[in-house]
Tab-separated table of C-alpha atoms in Angstrom:
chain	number	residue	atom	x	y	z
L	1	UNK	CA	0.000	0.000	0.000
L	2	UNK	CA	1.281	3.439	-0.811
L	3	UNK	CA	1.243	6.348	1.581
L	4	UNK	CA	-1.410	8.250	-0.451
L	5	UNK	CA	-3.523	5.168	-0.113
L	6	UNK	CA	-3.332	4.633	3.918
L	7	UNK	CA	-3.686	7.909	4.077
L	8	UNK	CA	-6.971	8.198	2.548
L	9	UNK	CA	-7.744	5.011	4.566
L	10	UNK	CA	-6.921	6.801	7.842
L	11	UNK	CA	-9.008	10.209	6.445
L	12	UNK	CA	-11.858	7.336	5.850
L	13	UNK	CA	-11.555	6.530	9.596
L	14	UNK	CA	-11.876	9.694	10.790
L	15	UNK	CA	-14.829	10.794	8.766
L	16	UNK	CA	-16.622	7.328	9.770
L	17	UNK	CA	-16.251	8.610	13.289
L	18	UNK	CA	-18.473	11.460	12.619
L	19	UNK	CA	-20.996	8.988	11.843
L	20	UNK	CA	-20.558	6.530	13.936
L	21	UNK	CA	-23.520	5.426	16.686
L	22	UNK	CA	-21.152	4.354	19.443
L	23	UNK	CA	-17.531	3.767	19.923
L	24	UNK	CA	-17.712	0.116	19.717
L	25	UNK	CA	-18.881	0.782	16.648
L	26	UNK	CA	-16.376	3.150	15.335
L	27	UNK	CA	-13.652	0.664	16.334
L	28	UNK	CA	-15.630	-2.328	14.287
L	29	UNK	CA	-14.790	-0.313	11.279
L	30	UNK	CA	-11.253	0.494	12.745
L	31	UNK	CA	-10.645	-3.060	12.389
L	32	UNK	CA	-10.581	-4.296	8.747
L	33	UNK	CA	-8.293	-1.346	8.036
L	34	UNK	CA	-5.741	-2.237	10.110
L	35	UNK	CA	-6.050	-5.993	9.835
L	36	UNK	CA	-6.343	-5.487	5.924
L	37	UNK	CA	-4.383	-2.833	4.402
L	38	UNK	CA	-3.027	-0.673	6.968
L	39	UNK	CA	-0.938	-2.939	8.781
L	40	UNK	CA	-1.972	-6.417	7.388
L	41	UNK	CA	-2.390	-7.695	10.759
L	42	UNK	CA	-3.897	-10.767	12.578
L	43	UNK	CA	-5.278	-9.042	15.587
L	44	UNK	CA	-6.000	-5.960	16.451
L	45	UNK	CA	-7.851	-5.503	20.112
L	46	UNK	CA	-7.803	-2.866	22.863
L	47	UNK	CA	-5.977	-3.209	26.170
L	48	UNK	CA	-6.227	-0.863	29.328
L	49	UNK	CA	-3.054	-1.802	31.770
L	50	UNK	CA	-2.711	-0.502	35.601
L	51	UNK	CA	0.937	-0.530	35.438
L	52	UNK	CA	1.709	-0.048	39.055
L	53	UNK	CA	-0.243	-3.039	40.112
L	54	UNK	CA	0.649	-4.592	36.376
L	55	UNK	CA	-2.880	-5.894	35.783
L	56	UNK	CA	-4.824	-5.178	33.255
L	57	UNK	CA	-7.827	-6.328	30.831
L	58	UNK	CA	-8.707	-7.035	27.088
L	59	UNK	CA	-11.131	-4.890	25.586
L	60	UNK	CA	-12.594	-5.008	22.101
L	61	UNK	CA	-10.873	-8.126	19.975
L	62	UNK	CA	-10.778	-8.293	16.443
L	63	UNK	CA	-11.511	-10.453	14.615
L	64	UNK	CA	-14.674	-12.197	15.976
L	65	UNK	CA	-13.174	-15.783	16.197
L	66	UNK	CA	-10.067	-14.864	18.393
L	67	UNK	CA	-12.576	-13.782	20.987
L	68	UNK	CA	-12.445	-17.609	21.917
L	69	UNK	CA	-9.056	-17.130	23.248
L	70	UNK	CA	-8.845	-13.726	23.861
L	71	UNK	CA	-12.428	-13.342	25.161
L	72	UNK	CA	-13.373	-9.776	25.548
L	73	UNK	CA	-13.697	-7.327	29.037
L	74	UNK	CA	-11.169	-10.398	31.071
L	75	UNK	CA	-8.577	-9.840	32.580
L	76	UNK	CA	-5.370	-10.021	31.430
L	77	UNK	CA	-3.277	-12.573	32.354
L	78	UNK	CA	-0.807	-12.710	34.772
L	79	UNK	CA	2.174	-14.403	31.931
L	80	UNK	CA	1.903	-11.236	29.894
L	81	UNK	CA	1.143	-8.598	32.820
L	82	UNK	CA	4.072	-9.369	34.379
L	83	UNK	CA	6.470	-10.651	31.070
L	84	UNK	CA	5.481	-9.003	28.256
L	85	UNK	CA	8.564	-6.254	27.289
L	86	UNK	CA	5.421	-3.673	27.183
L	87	UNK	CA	4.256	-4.380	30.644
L	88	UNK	CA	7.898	-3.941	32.052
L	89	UNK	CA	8.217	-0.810	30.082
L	90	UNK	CA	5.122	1.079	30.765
L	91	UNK	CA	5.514	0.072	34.312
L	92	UNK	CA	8.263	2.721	34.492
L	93	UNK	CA	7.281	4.603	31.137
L	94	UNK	CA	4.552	6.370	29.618
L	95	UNK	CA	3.206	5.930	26.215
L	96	UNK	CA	3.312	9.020	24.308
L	97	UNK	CA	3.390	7.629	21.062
L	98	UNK	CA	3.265	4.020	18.711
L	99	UNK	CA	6.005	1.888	20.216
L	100	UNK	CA	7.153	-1.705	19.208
L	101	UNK	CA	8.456	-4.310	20.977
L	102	UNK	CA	11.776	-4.406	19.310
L	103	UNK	CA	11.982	-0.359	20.373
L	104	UNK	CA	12.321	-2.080	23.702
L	105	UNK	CA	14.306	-5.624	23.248
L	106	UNK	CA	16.269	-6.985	20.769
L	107	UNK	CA	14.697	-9.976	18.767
L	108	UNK	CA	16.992	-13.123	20.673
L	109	UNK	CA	16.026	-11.763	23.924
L	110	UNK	CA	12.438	-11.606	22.684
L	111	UNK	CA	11.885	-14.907	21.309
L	112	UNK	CA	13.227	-17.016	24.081
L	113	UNK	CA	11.048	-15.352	26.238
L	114	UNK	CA	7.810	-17.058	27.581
L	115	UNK	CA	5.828	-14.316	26.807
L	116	UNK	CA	6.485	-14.738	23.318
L	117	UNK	CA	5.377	-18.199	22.682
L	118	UNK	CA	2.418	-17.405	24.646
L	119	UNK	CA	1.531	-14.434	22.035
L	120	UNK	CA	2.191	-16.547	19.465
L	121	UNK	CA	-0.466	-19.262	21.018
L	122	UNK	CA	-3.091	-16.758	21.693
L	123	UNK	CA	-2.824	-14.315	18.619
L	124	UNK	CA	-0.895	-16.080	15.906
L	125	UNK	CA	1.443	-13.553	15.492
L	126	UNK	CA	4.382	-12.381	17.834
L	127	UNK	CA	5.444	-8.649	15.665
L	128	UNK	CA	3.129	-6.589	18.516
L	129	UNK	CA	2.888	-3.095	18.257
L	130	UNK	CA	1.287	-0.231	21.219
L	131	UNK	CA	-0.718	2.608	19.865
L	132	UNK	CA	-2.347	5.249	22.457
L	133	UNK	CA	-5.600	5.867	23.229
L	134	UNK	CA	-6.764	8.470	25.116
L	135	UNK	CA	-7.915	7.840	28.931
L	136	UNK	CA	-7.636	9.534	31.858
L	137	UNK	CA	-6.639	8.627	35.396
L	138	UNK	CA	-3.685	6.117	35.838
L	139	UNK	CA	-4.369	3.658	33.289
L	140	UNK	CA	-2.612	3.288	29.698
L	141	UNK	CA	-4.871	2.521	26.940
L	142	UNK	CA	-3.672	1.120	23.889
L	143	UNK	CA	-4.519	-0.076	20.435
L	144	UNK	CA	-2.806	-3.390	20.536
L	145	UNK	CA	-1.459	-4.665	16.605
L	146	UNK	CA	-0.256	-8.200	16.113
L	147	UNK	CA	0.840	-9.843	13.287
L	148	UNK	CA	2.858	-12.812	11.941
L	149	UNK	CA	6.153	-12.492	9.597
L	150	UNK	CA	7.981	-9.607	9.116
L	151	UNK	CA	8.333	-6.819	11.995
L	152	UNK	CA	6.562	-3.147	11.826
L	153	UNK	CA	9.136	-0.836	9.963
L	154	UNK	CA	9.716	2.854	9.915
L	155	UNK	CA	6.242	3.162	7.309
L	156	UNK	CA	4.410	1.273	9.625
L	157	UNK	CA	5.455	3.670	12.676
L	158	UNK	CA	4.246	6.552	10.167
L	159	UNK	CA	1.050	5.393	9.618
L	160	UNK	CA	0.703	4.548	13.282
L	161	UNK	CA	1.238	7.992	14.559
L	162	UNK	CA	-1.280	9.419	11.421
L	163	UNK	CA	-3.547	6.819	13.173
L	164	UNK	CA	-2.718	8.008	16.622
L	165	UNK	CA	-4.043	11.623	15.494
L	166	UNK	CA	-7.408	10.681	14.611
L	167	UNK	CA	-7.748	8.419	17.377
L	168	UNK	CA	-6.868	11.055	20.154
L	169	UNK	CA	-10.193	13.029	18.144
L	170	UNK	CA	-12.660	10.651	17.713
L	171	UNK	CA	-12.132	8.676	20.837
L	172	UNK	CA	-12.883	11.652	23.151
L	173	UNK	CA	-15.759	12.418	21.099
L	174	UNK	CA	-17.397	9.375	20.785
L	175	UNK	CA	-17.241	8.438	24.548
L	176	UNK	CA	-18.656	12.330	25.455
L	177	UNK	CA	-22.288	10.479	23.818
L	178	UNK	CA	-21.323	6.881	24.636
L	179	UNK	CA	-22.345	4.788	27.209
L	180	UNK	CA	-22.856	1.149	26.198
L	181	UNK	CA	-22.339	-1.292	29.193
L	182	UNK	CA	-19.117	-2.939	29.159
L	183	UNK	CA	-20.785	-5.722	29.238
L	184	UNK	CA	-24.423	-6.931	27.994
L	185	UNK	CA	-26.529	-8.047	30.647
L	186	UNK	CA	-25.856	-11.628	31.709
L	187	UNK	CA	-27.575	-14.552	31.354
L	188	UNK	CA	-27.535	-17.176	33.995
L	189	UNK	CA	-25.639	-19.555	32.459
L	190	UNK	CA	-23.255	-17.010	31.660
L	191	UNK	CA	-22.297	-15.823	34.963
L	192	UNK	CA	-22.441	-19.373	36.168
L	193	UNK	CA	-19.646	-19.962	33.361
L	194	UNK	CA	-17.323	-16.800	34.526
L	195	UNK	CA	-17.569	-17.556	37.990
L	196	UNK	CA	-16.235	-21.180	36.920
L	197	UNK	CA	-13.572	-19.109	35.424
L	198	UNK	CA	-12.719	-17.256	38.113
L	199	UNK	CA	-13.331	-20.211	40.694
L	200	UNK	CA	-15.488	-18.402	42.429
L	201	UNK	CA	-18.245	-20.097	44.482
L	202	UNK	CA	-21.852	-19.270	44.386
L	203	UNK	CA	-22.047	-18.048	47.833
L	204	UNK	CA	-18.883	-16.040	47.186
L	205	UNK	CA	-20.947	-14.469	44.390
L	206	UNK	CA	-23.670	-13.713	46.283
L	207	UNK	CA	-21.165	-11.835	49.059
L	208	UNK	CA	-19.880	-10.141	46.004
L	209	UNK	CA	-23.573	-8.875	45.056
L	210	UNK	CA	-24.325	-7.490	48.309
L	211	UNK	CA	-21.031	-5.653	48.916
L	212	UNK	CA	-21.592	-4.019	45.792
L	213	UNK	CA	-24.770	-2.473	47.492
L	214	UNK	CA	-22.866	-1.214	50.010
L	215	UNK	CA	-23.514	-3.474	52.818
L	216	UNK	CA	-21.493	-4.230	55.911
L	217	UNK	CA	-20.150	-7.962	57.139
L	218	UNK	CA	-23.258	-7.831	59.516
L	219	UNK	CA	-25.732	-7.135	57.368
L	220	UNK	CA	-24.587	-9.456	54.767
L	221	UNK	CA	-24.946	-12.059	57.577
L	222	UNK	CA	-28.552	-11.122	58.070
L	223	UNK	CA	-29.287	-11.101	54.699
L	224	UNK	CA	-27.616	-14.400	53.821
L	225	UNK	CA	-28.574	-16.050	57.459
L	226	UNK	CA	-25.196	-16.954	58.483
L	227	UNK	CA	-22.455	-15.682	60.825
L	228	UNK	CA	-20.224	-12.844	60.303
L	229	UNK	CA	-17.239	-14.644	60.599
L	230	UNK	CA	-18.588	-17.240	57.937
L	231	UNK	CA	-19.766	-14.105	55.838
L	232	UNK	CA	-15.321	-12.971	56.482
L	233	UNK	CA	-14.888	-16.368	54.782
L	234	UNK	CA	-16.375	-16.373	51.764
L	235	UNK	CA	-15.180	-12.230	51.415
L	236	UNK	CA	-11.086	-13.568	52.043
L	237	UNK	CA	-12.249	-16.199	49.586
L	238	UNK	CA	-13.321	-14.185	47.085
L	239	UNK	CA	-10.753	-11.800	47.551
L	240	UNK	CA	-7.920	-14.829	46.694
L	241	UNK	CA	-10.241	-16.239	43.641
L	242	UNK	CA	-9.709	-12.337	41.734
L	243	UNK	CA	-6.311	-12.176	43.257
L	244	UNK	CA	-7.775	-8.365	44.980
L	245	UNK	CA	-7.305	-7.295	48.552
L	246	UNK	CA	-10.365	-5.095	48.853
L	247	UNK	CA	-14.278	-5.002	48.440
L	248	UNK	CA	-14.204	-2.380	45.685
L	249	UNK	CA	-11.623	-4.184	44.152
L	250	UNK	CA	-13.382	-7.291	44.069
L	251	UNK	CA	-16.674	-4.999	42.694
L	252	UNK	CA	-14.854	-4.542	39.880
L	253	UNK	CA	-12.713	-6.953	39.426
L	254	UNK	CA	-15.659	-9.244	39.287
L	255	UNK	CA	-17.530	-7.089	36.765
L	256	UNK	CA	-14.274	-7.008	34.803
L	257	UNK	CA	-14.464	-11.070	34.570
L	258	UNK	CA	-18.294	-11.108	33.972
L	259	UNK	CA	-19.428	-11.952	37.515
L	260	UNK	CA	-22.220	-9.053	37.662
L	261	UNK	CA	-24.515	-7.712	34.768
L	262	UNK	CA	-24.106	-3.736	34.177
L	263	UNK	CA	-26.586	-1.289	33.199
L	264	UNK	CA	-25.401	2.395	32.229
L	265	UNK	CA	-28.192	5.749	33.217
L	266	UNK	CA	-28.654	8.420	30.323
L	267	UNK	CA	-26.177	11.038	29.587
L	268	UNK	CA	-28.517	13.250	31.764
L	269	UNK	CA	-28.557	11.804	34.786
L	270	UNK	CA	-24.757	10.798	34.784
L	271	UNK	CA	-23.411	12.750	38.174
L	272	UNK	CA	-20.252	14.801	37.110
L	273	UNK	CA	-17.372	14.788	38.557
L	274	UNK	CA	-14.544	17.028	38.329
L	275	UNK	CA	-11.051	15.170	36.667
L	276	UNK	CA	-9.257	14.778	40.294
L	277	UNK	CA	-12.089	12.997	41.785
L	278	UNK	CA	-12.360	10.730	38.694
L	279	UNK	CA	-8.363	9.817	39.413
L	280	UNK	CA	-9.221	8.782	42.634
L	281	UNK	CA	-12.571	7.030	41.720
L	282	UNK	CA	-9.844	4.743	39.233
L	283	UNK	CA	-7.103	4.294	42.137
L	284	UNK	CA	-10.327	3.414	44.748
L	285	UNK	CA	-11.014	0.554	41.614
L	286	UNK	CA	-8.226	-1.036	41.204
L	287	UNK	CA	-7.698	-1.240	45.431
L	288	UNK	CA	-5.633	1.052	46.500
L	289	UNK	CA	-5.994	2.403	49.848
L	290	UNK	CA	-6.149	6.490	50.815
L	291	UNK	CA	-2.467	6.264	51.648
L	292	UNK	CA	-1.169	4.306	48.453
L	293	UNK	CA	-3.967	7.111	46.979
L	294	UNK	CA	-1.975	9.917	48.624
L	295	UNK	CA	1.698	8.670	47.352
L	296	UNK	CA	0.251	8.304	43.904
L	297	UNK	CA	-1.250	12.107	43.905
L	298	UNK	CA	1.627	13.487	45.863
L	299	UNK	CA	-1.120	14.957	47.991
L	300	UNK	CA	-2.229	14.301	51.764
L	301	UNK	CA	-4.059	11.305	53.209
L	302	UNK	CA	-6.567	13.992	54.568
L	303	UNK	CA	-7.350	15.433	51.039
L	304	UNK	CA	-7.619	11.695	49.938
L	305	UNK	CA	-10.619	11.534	52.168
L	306	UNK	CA	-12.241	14.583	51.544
L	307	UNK	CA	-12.443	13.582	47.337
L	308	UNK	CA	-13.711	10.258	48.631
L	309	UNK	CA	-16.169	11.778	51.119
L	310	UNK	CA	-17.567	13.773	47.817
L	311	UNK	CA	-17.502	10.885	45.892
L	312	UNK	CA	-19.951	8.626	48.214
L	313	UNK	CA	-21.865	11.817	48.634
L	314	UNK	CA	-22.247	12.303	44.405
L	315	UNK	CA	-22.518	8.382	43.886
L	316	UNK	CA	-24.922	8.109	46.704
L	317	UNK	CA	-22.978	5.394	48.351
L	318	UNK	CA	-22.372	4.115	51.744
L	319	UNK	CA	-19.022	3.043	51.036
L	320	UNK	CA	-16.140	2.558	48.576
L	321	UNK	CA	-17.385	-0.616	47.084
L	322	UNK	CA	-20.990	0.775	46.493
L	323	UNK	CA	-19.175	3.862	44.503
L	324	UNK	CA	-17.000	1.773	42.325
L	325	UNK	CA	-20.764	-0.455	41.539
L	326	UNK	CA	-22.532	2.519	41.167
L	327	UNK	CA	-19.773	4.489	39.336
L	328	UNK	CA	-19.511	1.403	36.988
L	329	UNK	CA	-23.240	1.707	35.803
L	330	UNK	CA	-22.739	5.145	35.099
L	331	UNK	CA	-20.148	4.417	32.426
L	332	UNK	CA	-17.414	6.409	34.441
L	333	UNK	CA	-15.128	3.453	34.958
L	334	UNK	CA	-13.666	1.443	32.105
């Protein structure tokens, strides 16, 4: 393909944005330009990473039939969190702009590592390439680019950054009007099937439903008619089955694997919040405490509280776990 003609590819893109009903959408016909001409890739899917805590999940996969091994809004796992030369770099790095993996290691060190033949197993290809996508707080968002045989070149950076451009426009944009559940409501079977996954048991799931309504051990107890220290149980339980160490972790950790079903208000009735408190709402999500929240802001514990205390008070919560719930139905976590 010649410039001119990924080029007009890309300006195609970015005028199909204008039209496009939702940003799932828009990245549907993202796809068969960069799996077709624009990079002739095998898969093309979209990854948000917590580097600190190196976990992260798999968002939109293309195309459809790598979705059995790659299945869409899971987590990550831990091979490629932890090995993957991307994961080690943006652990320390951000991403400003399209980066390869052999910007980071050379190609011996590469292939003999596990990571490798594990990309190779899942996607079919092991030539990866990063490209950013715009999201706040302190995740890294990517449009991840796989492919088989020979590696990205200098023409393939090129049209990567065009790409980049119209993706820090349309992205924005499209999730401003956007706010299609993560996931579609859940059958039975379904959730039955993730909690498999995630071996957790069905009283562990039912824990996991009522902490996301913000109740205490005690009332859980009630509720369930057992003890509290049986109700402790099953919450350390479920805490080891999504590897978290809180109960708004495990809220969305769990809705992250497909444990819960989630259902997103109108634009209207969204409650805003200003761009600090949405940090916080992300670092409150993926488990970390008001201190660990305090050394990530460089700010005081004390201030910590006082965005949380406004948070519960905008979300209508009791606590941190019925925030992240809540917050997740309102389409302001990803």
């Amino acid at each position: 393909m010649t410039p001119s003609d990924s080029e007009r590819m890309i300006l195609d893109l970015a005028a199909s944005s204008l039209a496009a009903p939702s940003e799932a959408d828009w990245w549907a016909d993202v796809a068969p330009a960069v799996i077709g001409g624009l990079f002739r890739a095998d898969v093309m899917a979209i990854t948000v990473t917590y580097c600190p805590g190196r976990f992260g999940w798999m968002g939109l996969v293309f195309p459809l039939e790598r979705r059995s091994v790659l299945p869409q809004y899971a987590p990550i796992e831990e091979l490629l969190t932890h090995g993957h030369p991307f994961s080690q770099h943006l652990a320390a790095n951000r991403l400003l702009g399209p980066l390869r993996v052999s910007d980071i290691v050379d190609e011996q060190r590469w292939r003999s590592s596990p990571a490798y033949a594990r990309m190779r197993e899942l996607t079919g290809g092991t030539r990866h390439m990063m490209v950013p996508v715009p999201r706040g707080g302190p995740f890294t968002e990517a449009l991840s680019i796989v492919r088989s045989g020979r590696d990205f070149d200098h023409a393939d950076t090129e049209t990567a950054r065009r790409l980049q451009v119209v993706i820090e426009l349309a992205v924005p944009a499209l999730r401003r009007h956007d706010y299609v559940p993560a996931r579609i409501p859940l059958s039975t079977p379904e959730r039955r099937a993730a909690a498999g996954a995630a071996g957790v048991t069905a009283r562990q799931g039912a824990v996991l439903d009522l902490l996301s309504t913000g109740l205490g051990a005690a009332e859980i107890a009630d509720r369930l008619g057992i003890a509290r220290r049986t109700v402790y149980r099953h919450e350390h339980g479920l805490y080891a089955a999504l590897g978290v160490s809180s109960a708004a972790e495990a809220v969305s950790r769990g809705r992250l694997v497909g444990l819960t079903e989630q259902h997103v208000g109108s634009l209207e009735e969204r409650p805003p919040l200003t761009p600090r408190q949405s940090t916080v709402l992300q670092l409150i999500a993926s488990g970390l405490s008001s201190a660990e929240i305090a050394v990530a802001l460089g700010i005081s514990e004390k201030t910590v509280e006082v965005h949380c205390a406004s948070l519960l008070r905008k979300l209508s919560s009791r606590n941190r776990a019925q925030a992240v719930d809540v917050a997740h139905r309102w389409g302001l976590l990803g």
